[in-house]
């Protein structure tokens, strides 16, 4: 079984931030969670607002605990808003159903964690998460 290491989590964050700087995006906050939803690593760029940590974590936490990306959860929210509102309530507000929460899968398609990013528009947050995940040789679940 593949385990997400701190070294890999930090490389995911560093790559995501590097891509964001290349694209001249707004300052990001990036969190990497393990398969159990625990924080493995988190960084907030200079200039990122304080609430970005909670948003990035909610994107990743919802993804890893529901087994689908936060983009997929956004689709559920659009199709079944009552269900999503109940889910968010049951999860004590720890789910953010917008793009930017991406699953981390190994070569066997085993879920080993999730990345959550907040700071720019959600599609760009997701783009940076995917780049970070792929930089360590894992597969992004969007």
PDB file of C-alpha atoms in Angstrom:
ATOM      1  CA  UNK A   1       0.000   0.000   0.000  1.00  0.00           C
ATOM      2  CA  UNK A   2       1.314   3.417  -0.964  1.00  0.00           C
ATOM      3  CA  UNK A   3       1.676   5.970   1.817  1.00  0.00           C
ATOM      4  CA  UNK A   4       1.865   9.689   1.157  1.00  0.00           C
ATOM      5  CA  UNK A   5       5.096  11.010   2.667  1.00  0.00           C
ATOM      6  CA  UNK A   6       5.834  14.465   4.012  1.00  0.00           C
ATOM      7  CA  UNK A   7       8.487  14.874   1.310  1.00  0.00           C
ATOM      8  CA  UNK A   8       5.882  14.142  -1.386  1.00  0.00           C
ATOM      9  CA  UNK A   9       3.331  16.444   0.239  1.00  0.00           C
ATOM     10  CA  UNK A  10       5.847  19.282   0.323  1.00  0.00           C
ATOM     11  CA  UNK A  11       6.784  18.696  -3.326  1.00  0.00           C
ATOM     12  CA  UNK A  12       3.096  18.814  -4.271  1.00  0.00           C
ATOM     13  CA  UNK A  13       2.775  22.170  -2.498  1.00  0.00           C
ATOM     14  CA  UNK A  14       5.992  23.585  -3.939  1.00  0.00           C
ATOM     15  CA  UNK A  15       5.021  22.579  -7.474  1.00  0.00           C
ATOM     16  CA  UNK A  16       1.503  23.980  -7.113  1.00  0.00           C
ATOM     17  CA  UNK A  17       2.868  27.304  -5.882  1.00  0.00           C
ATOM     18  CA  UNK A  18       5.518  27.352  -8.637  1.00  0.00           C
ATOM     19  CA  UNK A  19       2.819  26.871 -11.293  1.00  0.00           C
ATOM     20  CA  UNK A  20       0.723  29.605  -9.682  1.00  0.00           C
ATOM     21  CA  UNK A  21       3.647  32.029  -9.833  1.00  0.00           C
ATOM     22  CA  UNK A  22       4.310  31.132 -13.498  1.00  0.00           C
ATOM     23  CA  UNK A  23       0.645  31.884 -14.268  1.00  0.00           C
ATOM     24  CA  UNK A  24       0.681  35.041 -12.139  1.00  0.00           C
ATOM     25  CA  UNK A  25      -2.245  33.830 -10.045  1.00  0.00           C
ATOM     26  CA  UNK A  26      -3.401  35.334  -6.772  1.00  0.00           C
ATOM     27  CA  UNK A  27      -1.575  34.082  -3.648  1.00  0.00           C
ATOM     28  CA  UNK A  28      -2.579  30.516  -2.810  1.00  0.00           C
ATOM     29  CA  UNK A  29      -3.061  28.390   0.244  1.00  0.00           C
ATOM     30  CA  UNK A  30      -2.335  24.722  -0.402  1.00  0.00           C
ATOM     31  CA  UNK A  31      -3.149  21.816   1.899  1.00  0.00           C
ATOM     32  CA  UNK A  32      -2.318  18.136   1.447  1.00  0.00           C
ATOM     33  CA  UNK A  33      -4.342  15.597   3.416  1.00  0.00           C
ATOM     34  CA  UNK A  34      -3.640  11.906   3.867  1.00  0.00           C
ATOM     35  CA  UNK A  35      -6.228   9.225   3.100  1.00  0.00           C
ATOM     36  CA  UNK A  36      -7.776   9.622   6.556  1.00  0.00           C
ATOM     37  CA  UNK A  37      -8.297  13.364   6.037  1.00  0.00           C
ATOM     38  CA  UNK A  38      -5.482  14.471   8.339  1.00  0.00           C
ATOM     39  CA  UNK A  39      -3.238  17.385   7.400  1.00  0.00           C
ATOM     40  CA  UNK A  40       0.087  16.190   6.016  1.00  0.00           C
ATOM     41  CA  UNK A  41       1.322  19.652   4.979  1.00  0.00           C
ATOM     42  CA  UNK A  42      -0.067  23.158   4.538  1.00  0.00           C
ATOM     43  CA  UNK A  43       1.364  26.431   3.287  1.00  0.00           C
ATOM     44  CA  UNK A  44      -0.162  29.867   2.822  1.00  0.00           C
ATOM     45  CA  UNK A  45       1.592  32.208   0.436  1.00  0.00           C
ATOM     46  CA  UNK A  46       2.327  35.757   1.506  1.00  0.00           C
ATOM     47  CA  UNK A  47      -0.727  37.848   0.732  1.00  0.00           C
ATOM     48  CA  UNK A  48      -3.256  34.993   0.851  1.00  0.00           C
ATOM     49  CA  UNK A  49      -6.185  35.870   3.068  1.00  0.00           C
ATOM     50  CA  UNK A  50      -6.595  34.054   6.366  1.00  0.00           C
ATOM     51  CA  UNK A  51      -9.802  32.203   5.476  1.00  0.00           C
ATOM     52  CA  UNK A  52      -8.066  30.486   2.538  1.00  0.00           C
ATOM     53  CA  UNK A  53      -6.753  27.800   4.914  1.00  0.00           C
ATOM     54  CA  UNK A  54     -10.277  26.752   5.868  1.00  0.00           C
ATOM     55  CA  UNK A  55     -11.480  26.856   2.250  1.00  0.00           C
ATOM     56  CA  UNK A  56      -8.549  24.797   0.921  1.00  0.00           C
ATOM     57  CA  UNK A  57      -8.959  22.273   3.728  1.00  0.00           C
ATOM     58  CA  UNK A  58     -12.712  21.974   3.131  1.00  0.00           C
ATOM     59  CA  UNK A  59     -12.119  21.340  -0.580  1.00  0.00           C
ATOM     60  CA  UNK A  60      -9.613  18.554   0.161  1.00  0.00           C
ATOM     61  CA  UNK A  61     -11.488  17.124   3.167  1.00  0.00           C
ATOM     62  CA  UNK A  62     -14.741  16.813   1.256  1.00  0.00           C
ATOM     63  CA  UNK A  63     -12.941  15.171  -1.647  1.00  0.00           C
ATOM     64  CA  UNK A  64     -11.023  12.599   0.377  1.00  0.00           C
ATOM     65  CA  UNK A  65     -13.963  11.733   2.606  1.00  0.00           C
ATOM     66  CA  UNK A  66     -16.496  11.428  -0.218  1.00  0.00           C
ATOM     67  CA  UNK A  67     -14.034   9.760  -2.604  1.00  0.00           C
ATOM     68  CA  UNK A  68     -14.647  12.261  -5.414  1.00  0.00           C
ATOM     69  CA  UNK A  69     -13.135  15.608  -6.350  1.00  0.00           C
ATOM     70  CA  UNK A  70     -14.655  18.825  -5.086  1.00  0.00           C
ATOM     71  CA  UNK A  71     -15.493  19.530  -8.757  1.00  0.00           C
ATOM     72  CA  UNK A  72     -17.677  16.406  -8.701  1.00  0.00           C
ATOM     73  CA  UNK A  73     -19.233  17.584  -5.449  1.00  0.00           C
ATOM     74  CA  UNK A  74     -20.073  20.876  -7.193  1.00  0.00           C
ATOM     75  CA  UNK A  75     -22.015  18.839  -9.746  1.00  0.00           C
ATOM     76  CA  UNK A  76     -23.888  17.069  -6.967  1.00  0.00           C
ATOM     77  CA  UNK A  77     -24.661  20.443  -5.371  1.00  0.00           C
ATOM     78  CA  UNK A  78     -26.125  21.722  -8.636  1.00  0.00           C
ATOM     79  CA  UNK A  79     -28.247  18.610  -9.201  1.00  0.00           C
ATOM     80  CA  UNK A  80     -29.221  17.862  -5.606  1.00  0.00           C
ATOM     81  CA  UNK A  81     -28.893  21.019  -3.499  1.00  0.00           C
ATOM     82  CA  UNK A  82     -30.902  19.632  -0.575  1.00  0.00           C
ATOM     83  CA  UNK A  83     -28.578  16.632  -0.353  1.00  0.00           C
ATOM     84  CA  UNK A  84     -25.474  18.840  -0.518  1.00  0.00           C
ATOM     85  CA  UNK A  85     -26.803  21.200   2.151  1.00  0.00           C
ATOM     86  CA  UNK A  86     -27.511  18.213   4.411  1.00  0.00           C
ATOM     87  CA  UNK A  87     -24.064  16.752   3.680  1.00  0.00           C
ATOM     88  CA  UNK A  88     -22.343  20.017   4.556  1.00  0.00           C
ATOM     89  CA  UNK A  89     -24.393  20.184   7.747  1.00  0.00           C
ATOM     90  CA  UNK A  90     -23.533  16.586   8.710  1.00  0.00           C
ATOM     91  CA  UNK A  91     -19.860  17.349   8.008  1.00  0.00           C
ATOM     92  CA  UNK A  92     -19.956  20.407  10.289  1.00  0.00           C
ATOM     93  CA  UNK A  93     -19.277  22.703   7.323  1.00  0.00           C
ATOM     94  CA  UNK A  94     -16.053  20.925   6.354  1.00  0.00           C
ATOM     95  CA  UNK A  95     -17.036  20.453   2.687  1.00  0.00           C
ATOM     96  CA  UNK A  96     -16.600  23.071  -0.049  1.00  0.00           C
ATOM     97  CA  UNK A  97     -18.294  21.885  -3.274  1.00  0.00           C
ATOM     98  CA  UNK A  98     -16.274  23.891  -5.809  1.00  0.00           C
ATOM     99  CA  UNK A  99     -13.223  22.916  -7.920  1.00  0.00           C
ATOM    100  CA  UNK A 100      -9.852  22.929  -6.199  1.00  0.00           C
ATOM    101  CA  UNK A 101     -10.049  19.733  -4.119  1.00  0.00           C
ATOM    102  CA  UNK A 102      -8.337  16.922  -6.026  1.00  0.00           C
ATOM    103  CA  UNK A 103      -7.855  13.297  -5.029  1.00  0.00           C
ATOM    104  CA  UNK A 104      -4.378  11.768  -4.969  1.00  0.00           C
ATOM    105  CA  UNK A 105      -4.255   8.223  -6.340  1.00  0.00           C
ATOM    106  CA  UNK A 106      -1.324   5.850  -6.777  1.00  0.00           C
ATOM    107  CA  UNK A 107      -0.582   3.612  -9.775  1.00  0.00           C
ATOM    108  CA  UNK A 108      -3.050   1.001  -8.443  1.00  0.00           C
ATOM    109  CA  UNK A 109      -5.786   3.674  -8.269  1.00  0.00           C
ATOM    110  CA  UNK A 110      -5.700   3.536  -4.467  1.00  0.00           C
ATOM    111  CA  UNK A 111      -6.827   6.735  -2.773  1.00  0.00           C
ATOM    112  CA  UNK A 112      -3.896   8.040  -0.715  1.00  0.00           C
ATOM    113  CA  UNK A 113      -4.977  11.606  -0.005  1.00  0.00           C
ATOM    114  CA  UNK A 114      -6.203  14.883  -1.452  1.00  0.00           C
ATOM    115  CA  UNK A 115      -4.953  18.354  -2.266  1.00  0.00           C
ATOM    116  CA  UNK A 116      -7.018  21.454  -1.613  1.00  0.00           C
ATOM    117  CA  UNK A 117      -6.132  24.861  -2.978  1.00  0.00           C
ATOM    118  CA  UNK A 118      -7.757  28.240  -2.514  1.00  0.00           C
ATOM    119  CA  UNK A 119      -6.695  31.692  -3.605  1.00  0.00           C
ATOM    120  CA  UNK A 120      -7.512  32.220  -7.249  1.00  0.00           C
ATOM    121  CA  UNK A 121     -10.559  31.184  -9.283  1.00  0.00           C
ATOM    122  CA  UNK A 122     -11.473  27.570  -8.576  1.00  0.00           C
ATOM    123  CA  UNK A 123     -10.470  26.229 -12.004  1.00  0.00           C
ATOM    124  CA  UNK A 124      -6.978  27.679 -11.585  1.00  0.00           C
ATOM    125  CA  UNK A 125      -6.748  26.316  -8.029  1.00  0.00           C
ATOM    126  CA  UNK A 126      -7.562  22.869  -9.444  1.00  0.00           C
ATOM    127  CA  UNK A 127      -5.011  23.269 -12.258  1.00  0.00           C
ATOM    128  CA  UNK A 128      -2.249  23.912  -9.703  1.00  0.00           C
ATOM    129  CA  UNK A 129      -3.344  20.947  -7.564  1.00  0.00           C
ATOM    130  CA  UNK A 130      -3.183  18.614 -10.556  1.00  0.00           C
ATOM    131  CA  UNK A 131       0.298  19.865 -11.461  1.00  0.00           C
ATOM    132  CA  UNK A 132       1.512  19.230  -7.918  1.00  0.00           C
ATOM    133  CA  UNK A 133       0.072  15.725  -7.777  1.00  0.00           C
ATOM    134  CA  UNK A 134       1.526  14.766 -11.146  1.00  0.00           C
ATOM    135  CA  UNK A 135       4.950  16.167 -10.173  1.00  0.00           C
ATOM    136  CA  UNK A 136       5.368  13.388  -7.599  1.00  0.00           C
ATOM    137  CA  UNK A 137       4.230  10.666  -9.977  1.00  0.00           C
ATOM    138  CA  UNK A 138       0.723  10.216  -8.608  1.00  0.00           C
ATOM    139  CA  UNK A 139      -2.567  10.528 -10.449  1.00  0.00           C
ATOM    140  CA  UNK A 140      -5.072  13.339  -9.953  1.00  0.00           C
ATOM    141  CA  UNK A 141      -8.683  12.371  -9.425  1.00  0.00           C
ATOM    142  CA  UNK A 142     -10.826  15.140 -10.857  1.00  0.00           C
TER     143      UNK A 142
END
